[in-house]
Amino acid sequence: MMRRDRILLAVTLTAVFSADLYFILLPKMRSKGLTSGHSCSCGPNKLTLPPSQGGLATPQLSNWTSAPLLDGTTSEPAYGGSKLVRLFSHPLYNIQTPALGPEERLLQVEQLIDYYRRKVSHWERHMKLYSLAAALANITVTNHEVTYDPDTSWLKFHLGINRYALYSRDDPTVLQLIKDMQSMTVISAGEGQMGFGASMVKPSGHHLKLALKMRNLAKAMFKPMRQQRDEETPEDVFYFVDLQRHNAEIAAFHLDRILDFRRVPPVVGRLVNITSEVLKVTQNEDLRAVFFTSPANNTCFFAKCLYVCKTEYAACGSPDLLEGSLSAYLPGLSIAPRISIPSPWIRSYTFTGREEWEVNPFYCDTIKQQYPYNSGNRLLNIIDMSIFDFLIGNMDRHHYEIFTKFGDEGFLLHLDNARGFGKHAKDEMSILSPLSQCCMIKQSTLLRLQLLAQSEFRLSDVMRESLQEDSLRPILTEPHLLALDRRLHKVLRVVHQCVRRLGKDEVITEDFFKSTVTPEAATDGTMQR
Amino acid sequence: MMRRDRILLAVTLTAVFSADLYFILLPKMRSKGLTSGHSCSCGPNKLTLPPSQGGLATPQLSNWTSAPLLDGTTSEPAYGGSKLVRLFSHPLYNIQTPALGPEERLLQVEQLIDYYRRKVSHWERHMKLYSLAAALANITVTNHEVTYDPDTSWLKFHLGINRYALYSRDDPTVLQLIKDMQSMTVISAGEGQMGFGASMVKPSGHHLKLALKMRNLAKAMFKPMRQQRDEETPEDVFYFVDLQRHNAEIAAFHLDRILDFRRVPPVVGRLVNITSEVLKVTQNEDLRAVFFTSPANNTCFFAKCLYVCKTEYAACGSPDLLEGSLSAYLPGLSIAPRISIPSPWIRSYTFTGREEWEVNPFYCDTIKQQYPYNSGNRLLNIIDMSIFDFLIGNMDRHHYEIFTKFGDEGFLLHLDNARGFGKHAKDEMSILSPLSQCCMIKQSTLLRLQLLAQSEFRLSDVMRESLQEDSLRPILTEPHLLALDRRLHKVLRVVHQCVRRLGKDEVITEDFFKSTVTPEAATDGTMQR
């Protein structure tokens, strides 16, 4: 027994030392190496710069175009400046995607322009008829003109979707789309044939969502504020009945961009006038019927009643203004079909049931042998998603969606993130099960997580800075921001445990685009120290 | 114009002076008069003393029995002592009810004893069969023995109900009943044939109530805590979807007793173990099915599902203990039928609808001519109830109940008060419409309200003291207690406006029991100064 204890002690000490070496000493050495410009062998000719319009929420980027960072000076500890700018200027965030062939783009220009033209003329015909009908029924509907504009932001956003991500980092379109969603005239509410499934006003009280259509025919899903920023999900509430939080939807978009996934459609906060921008423009009788005036004389609407109308499910303006998130719609399913697949790590959605992954520690071995997880990147993509969900605290990822066109190699869409950020003090480790059970992670993901764990780029700092650009700021409370750092370290710890158990080669999968950065180069620079 | 203005000024000054005289100078003079023992001409021989067991929540009363207050010394400003004891010792609270004939009691002893005996043997037979069935179905049910006890408190409470009130002030039974409800073993949950209507587990999420049966076959309605003491009803919530508050139910009982109405059945707070005292003793399959364990490992139950089960409607223990109110059941409808009558001042219970009383200032003139409000005390009882509801802030009094036996002269039961105490800062004047539109009030009610407006008996102070006796103290937050004083003054102001408009004789109706206190005597002492 005594000898066993001594061995245990020795093993523990070795583990502590290894952890120290791996997470503290090596990163410091790496950071020194980076600043002296030696370690990044991917080379200047393989990096692209952000364009003058910059990334989202980083207008300062334009100042950086004339001061190229090709020699790696981005990592210089210029602590006074913007950490977000520094992050997005880092070589890891400037790896060029290969030139896109038609098969690698979701949509073709002609196809989408044609679709858009038909939408505009349909709208015009429809409004003529509807105005007549409304006049007869004595309903006042504000009739907004629709303009056809081939340069419109949503069109460009849809055209930019490719096999690698929803948008490119250097695409100014997303910034414009966000501006448009934030300020453009709403011409109709409640109709939603495009994207996010097919339903109109989501009938569950917890999914009080509206589809808003803008003057340029852009569509966005509006999720109204249901909870104050500092309210936390009560501990007795199950994940599947938790409220949806508009600020979580906004924050998830920013986090996804900061992780460089770009799998969340653009989201922005907006103060919506639910009288003039919803009630007065909707042509939906059912939606009009759920509006009422509260005892405090505020305009409110509640979820479409299936059984009984409960006004406690209502969202109310003050007296008409209601804040909420607006998520850009993806291209309609008719032109860009998607498939929705249950997550292998789906939860039971019952009070007592447990799924196999919750009880079987070797669950991943089974999954790894099953199509489509037995080849390609699908399982690694699931693991990326689990890391994203763990960071935001989202337990509700029952399905994921992919664009049919890109087949099994397509990236996973991270839609519907409003159940994140419910409990800042809780780190729900079970969300990380795909990572902890499969012990696999993309090298690109790991490198970015390690970067964000460093004080020069600290995740909470870049998130705070990024969210500051939203008009509904503050989007997250400080405890929720700081929780991101704590959770990030927990993700890295899980990876570290896997590496110790199985070795680096088993755990870390090289995934850099062959045509631009050789896996060896990237690995040399960052992983093999 | 100038002369008109001068007249207006003179009228205003006169009004201000009159108000001052009526509400400040006269009460002071009266209070002086009372302490010198001259004004209470109802005389010592017409008063009874509280018995040694005292009123509820006033154990100190026993010390007072040997120091009779017959000479009016109760009103001496002994500010250090108990205001509640002083209140209940005041002559106004010691008016003897006439001796009760059989027709003036709700139930006869033999009838109730017989009913109780049958209940006990039914329970014993039923438990034998049920235990067998449960064993076969593999359900563990705790089987408690039931004891027949002719001295049991609920039996005495039921026997004490008479044409004047639910209980007598000097009845020690109520104190015992409260103790029993607070601590007695629960032998069954969820079954409710007696009292409060006939339903079992109330199916609406907002009415998460359980019927609990005690070892002595006493029954009580359990309303679990749904809201923290300092949480307020959001201003956009309609009265008819407001949560029910267990503390409001408790506080309403204490207030009713302090107003000397005694029209609310006894209510007490209790920490219930929902596992051992509900789940393990229920024989109701439906109730067992709504129990679950929350993510935080607490035992919870939710409302019986009509359409979809929403766990956000659940009440959860910590991990099993859940506080709630227990309201004593009234005698079963089979032996003491009651009738439920819509209040003439019922609200529309829709988002936009308005009832006639809300728009017609002469509504009461119509009501006064209609049966049963055209004679007797019914309208005055409605006005008492509106004062009670205004004080607690309850807008949800759509119906009232009376015992059929006492006919149109029966008192109104003030059941279901859990929607009171929702907004401490709001005084909903519309609740007082019966008083303000009819301009009538019972003399006995007015005298007590005036007493409670004085600093020696201040309503908030006696309520605070009374509620302090409940084991779930504090029952009300300070702002809610102080709101009682503010609202009381508003009630008195409405009465004063009526008196100024119509004269005292029109407004104040003498209602003292002829056999003990002559109206003149009571009036002389308090109203004719």
PDB file of C-alpha atoms in Angstrom, chain B residues 379-482:
ATOM      1  CA  LEU B 379     -75.108  45.205  -0.328  1.00  0.00           C
ATOM      2  CA  LEU B 380     -73.393  46.290   2.891  1.00  0.00           C
ATOM      3  CA  ASN B 381     -71.672  42.903   2.993  1.00  0.00           C
ATOM      4  CA  ILE B 382     -70.489  43.391  -0.583  1.00  0.00           C
ATOM      5  CA  ILE B 383     -69.086  46.761   0.471  1.00  0.00           C
ATOM      6  CA  ASP B 384     -67.305  45.170   3.445  1.00  0.00           C
ATOM      7  CA  MET B 385     -65.804  42.691   1.015  1.00  0.00           C
ATOM      8  CA  SER B 386     -64.697  45.446  -1.353  1.00  0.00           C
ATOM      9  CA  ILE B 387     -62.938  47.234   1.526  1.00  0.00           C
ATOM     10  CA  PHE B 388     -61.214  43.987   2.458  1.00  0.00           C
ATOM     11  CA  ASP B 389     -60.191  43.397  -1.167  1.00  0.00           C
ATOM     12  CA  PHE B 390     -58.987  46.964  -1.578  1.00  0.00           C
ATOM     13  CA  LEU B 391     -56.797  46.631   1.503  1.00  0.00           C
ATOM     14  CA  ILE B 392     -55.179  43.431   0.219  1.00  0.00           C
ATOM     15  CA  GLY B 393     -55.184  44.637  -3.412  1.00  0.00           C
ATOM     16  CA  ASN B 394     -57.249  41.725  -4.741  1.00  0.00           C
ATOM     17  CA  MET B 395     -58.902  42.456  -8.104  1.00  0.00           C
ATOM     18  CA  ASP B 396     -60.004  38.873  -8.658  1.00  0.00           C
ATOM     19  CA  ARG B 397     -63.242  38.655  -6.598  1.00  0.00           C
ATOM     20  CA  HIS B 398     -65.511  37.500  -9.405  1.00  0.00           C
ATOM     21  CA  HIS B 399     -67.851  35.461  -7.202  1.00  0.00           C
ATOM     22  CA  TYR B 400     -68.767  35.332  -3.547  1.00  0.00           C
ATOM     23  CA  GLU B 401     -70.195  32.436  -1.590  1.00  0.00           C
ATOM     24  CA  ILE B 402     -72.807  32.208   1.145  1.00  0.00           C
ATOM     25  CA  PHE B 403     -74.166  29.302   3.148  1.00  0.00           C
ATOM     26  CA  THR B 404     -77.563  28.367   1.782  1.00  0.00           C
ATOM     27  CA  LYS B 405     -78.866  27.753   5.293  1.00  0.00           C
ATOM     28  CA  PHE B 406     -78.642  31.364   6.378  1.00  0.00           C
ATOM     29  CA  GLY B 407     -80.437  32.646   3.290  1.00  0.00           C
ATOM     30  CA  ASP B 408     -80.050  36.168   2.064  1.00  0.00           C
ATOM     31  CA  GLU B 409     -78.974  37.436   5.456  1.00  0.00           C
ATOM     32  CA  GLY B 410     -75.955  35.130   5.613  1.00  0.00           C
ATOM     33  CA  PHE B 411     -72.492  36.615   5.725  1.00  0.00           C
ATOM     34  CA  LEU B 412     -70.284  36.473   2.638  1.00  0.00           C
ATOM     35  CA  LEU B 413     -67.371  34.067   2.705  1.00  0.00           C
ATOM     36  CA  HIS B 414     -64.080  35.681   1.728  1.00  0.00           C
ATOM     37  CA  LEU B 415     -62.459  32.632   0.106  1.00  0.00           C
ATOM     38  CA  ASP B 416     -59.412  32.520  -2.169  1.00  0.00           C
ATOM     39  CA  ASN B 417     -57.344  35.573  -1.331  1.00  0.00           C
ATOM     40  CA  ALA B 418     -54.053  34.444  -2.846  1.00  0.00           C
ATOM     41  CA  ARG B 419     -54.059  37.129  -5.528  1.00  0.00           C
ATOM     42  CA  GLY B 420     -53.772  39.872  -2.959  1.00  0.00           C
ATOM     43  CA  PHE B 421     -50.537  41.606  -1.971  1.00  0.00           C
ATOM     44  CA  GLY B 422     -49.134  41.626  -5.507  1.00  0.00           C
ATOM     45  CA  LYS B 423     -48.117  45.286  -5.813  1.00  0.00           C
ATOM     46  CA  HIS B 424     -47.358  47.220  -2.668  1.00  0.00           C
ATOM     47  CA  ALA B 425     -47.135  50.588  -4.401  1.00  0.00           C
ATOM     48  CA  LYS B 426     -50.449  50.312  -6.227  1.00  0.00           C
ATOM     49  CA  ASP B 427     -53.790  51.266  -4.666  1.00  0.00           C
ATOM     50  CA  GLU B 428     -56.368  49.994  -7.121  1.00  0.00           C
ATOM     51  CA  MET B 429     -59.231  52.386  -6.412  1.00  0.00           C
ATOM     52  CA  SER B 430     -61.613  50.524  -8.728  1.00  0.00           C
ATOM     53  CA  ILE B 431     -61.785  47.728  -6.151  1.00  0.00           C
ATOM     54  CA  LEU B 432     -63.529  50.230  -3.856  1.00  0.00           C
ATOM     55  CA  SER B 433     -66.247  50.951  -6.442  1.00  0.00           C
ATOM     56  CA  PRO B 434     -69.030  49.304  -4.394  1.00  0.00           C
ATOM     57  CA  LEU B 435     -68.220  51.728  -1.569  1.00  0.00           C
ATOM     58  CA  SER B 436     -67.573  54.798  -3.701  1.00  0.00           C
ATOM     59  CA  GLN B 437     -70.566  54.245  -5.985  1.00  0.00           C
ATOM     60  CA  CYS B 438     -73.104  53.188  -3.334  1.00  0.00           C
ATOM     61  CA  CYS B 439     -71.814  55.470  -0.571  1.00  0.00           C
ATOM     62  CA  MET B 440     -72.908  53.071   2.153  1.00  0.00           C
ATOM     63  CA  ILE B 441     -70.992  51.424   4.961  1.00  0.00           C
ATOM     64  CA  LYS B 442     -71.831  49.480   8.099  1.00  0.00           C
ATOM     65  CA  GLN B 443     -71.278  51.488  11.233  1.00  0.00           C
ATOM     66  CA  SER B 444     -69.434  48.581  12.863  1.00  0.00           C
ATOM     67  CA  THR B 445     -67.015  48.359   9.954  1.00  0.00           C
ATOM     68  CA  LEU B 446     -66.399  52.087   9.890  1.00  0.00           C
ATOM     69  CA  LEU B 447     -65.735  52.264  13.628  1.00  0.00           C
ATOM     70  CA  ARG B 448     -63.142  49.508  13.411  1.00  0.00           C
ATOM     71  CA  LEU B 449     -61.468  51.085  10.405  1.00  0.00           C
ATOM     72  CA  GLN B 450     -61.256  54.372  12.294  1.00  0.00           C
ATOM     73  CA  LEU B 451     -59.780  52.588  15.265  1.00  0.00           C
ATOM     74  CA  LEU B 452     -57.164  50.911  13.081  1.00  0.00           C
ATOM     75  CA  ALA B 453     -56.234  54.271  11.588  1.00  0.00           C
ATOM     76  CA  GLN B 454     -55.185  55.535  15.016  1.00  0.00           C
ATOM     77  CA  SER B 455     -51.560  55.264  15.997  1.00  0.00           C
ATOM     78  CA  GLU B 456     -52.392  53.245  19.141  1.00  0.00           C
ATOM     79  CA  PHE B 457     -53.785  50.436  16.996  1.00  0.00           C
ATOM     80  CA  ARG B 458     -52.207  51.177  13.644  1.00  0.00           C
ATOM     81  CA  LEU B 459     -53.267  48.517  11.127  1.00  0.00           C
ATOM     82  CA  SER B 460     -49.728  47.821   9.921  1.00  0.00           C
ATOM     83  CA  ASP B 461     -48.550  47.364  13.516  1.00  0.00           C
ATOM     84  CA  VAL B 462     -51.276  44.925  14.522  1.00  0.00           C
ATOM     85  CA  MET B 463     -50.870  43.031  11.245  1.00  0.00           C
ATOM     86  CA  ARG B 464     -47.101  42.819  11.721  1.00  0.00           C
ATOM     87  CA  GLU B 465     -47.628  41.529  15.241  1.00  0.00           C
ATOM     88  CA  SER B 466     -50.290  39.039  14.238  1.00  0.00           C
ATOM     89  CA  LEU B 467     -48.315  37.667  11.266  1.00  0.00           C
ATOM     90  CA  GLN B 468     -45.270  37.288  13.474  1.00  0.00           C
ATOM     91  CA  GLU B 469     -46.990  34.243  14.996  1.00  0.00           C
ATOM     92  CA  ASP B 470     -46.902  32.295  11.742  1.00  0.00           C
ATOM     93  CA  SER B 471     -43.979  29.903  11.414  1.00  0.00           C
ATOM     94  CA  LEU B 472     -43.245  31.145   7.882  1.00  0.00           C
ATOM     95  CA  ARG B 473     -42.646  34.694   9.154  1.00  0.00           C
ATOM     96  CA  PRO B 474     -42.057  37.226   7.773  1.00  0.00           C
ATOM     97  CA  ILE B 475     -45.288  36.802   5.823  1.00  0.00           C
ATOM     98  CA  LEU B 476     -45.429  40.282   4.323  1.00  0.00           C
ATOM     99  CA  THR B 477     -42.612  42.673   3.512  1.00  0.00           C
ATOM    100  CA  GLU B 478     -42.618  46.088   5.185  1.00  0.00           C
ATOM    101  CA  PRO B 479     -43.808  47.917   2.043  1.00  0.00           C
ATOM    102  CA  HIS B 480     -46.885  45.683   1.921  1.00  0.00           C
ATOM    103  CA  LEU B 481     -47.573  46.274   5.627  1.00  0.00           C
ATOM    104  CA  LEU B 482     -47.247  50.030   5.257  1.00  0.00           C
TER     105      LEU B 482
END
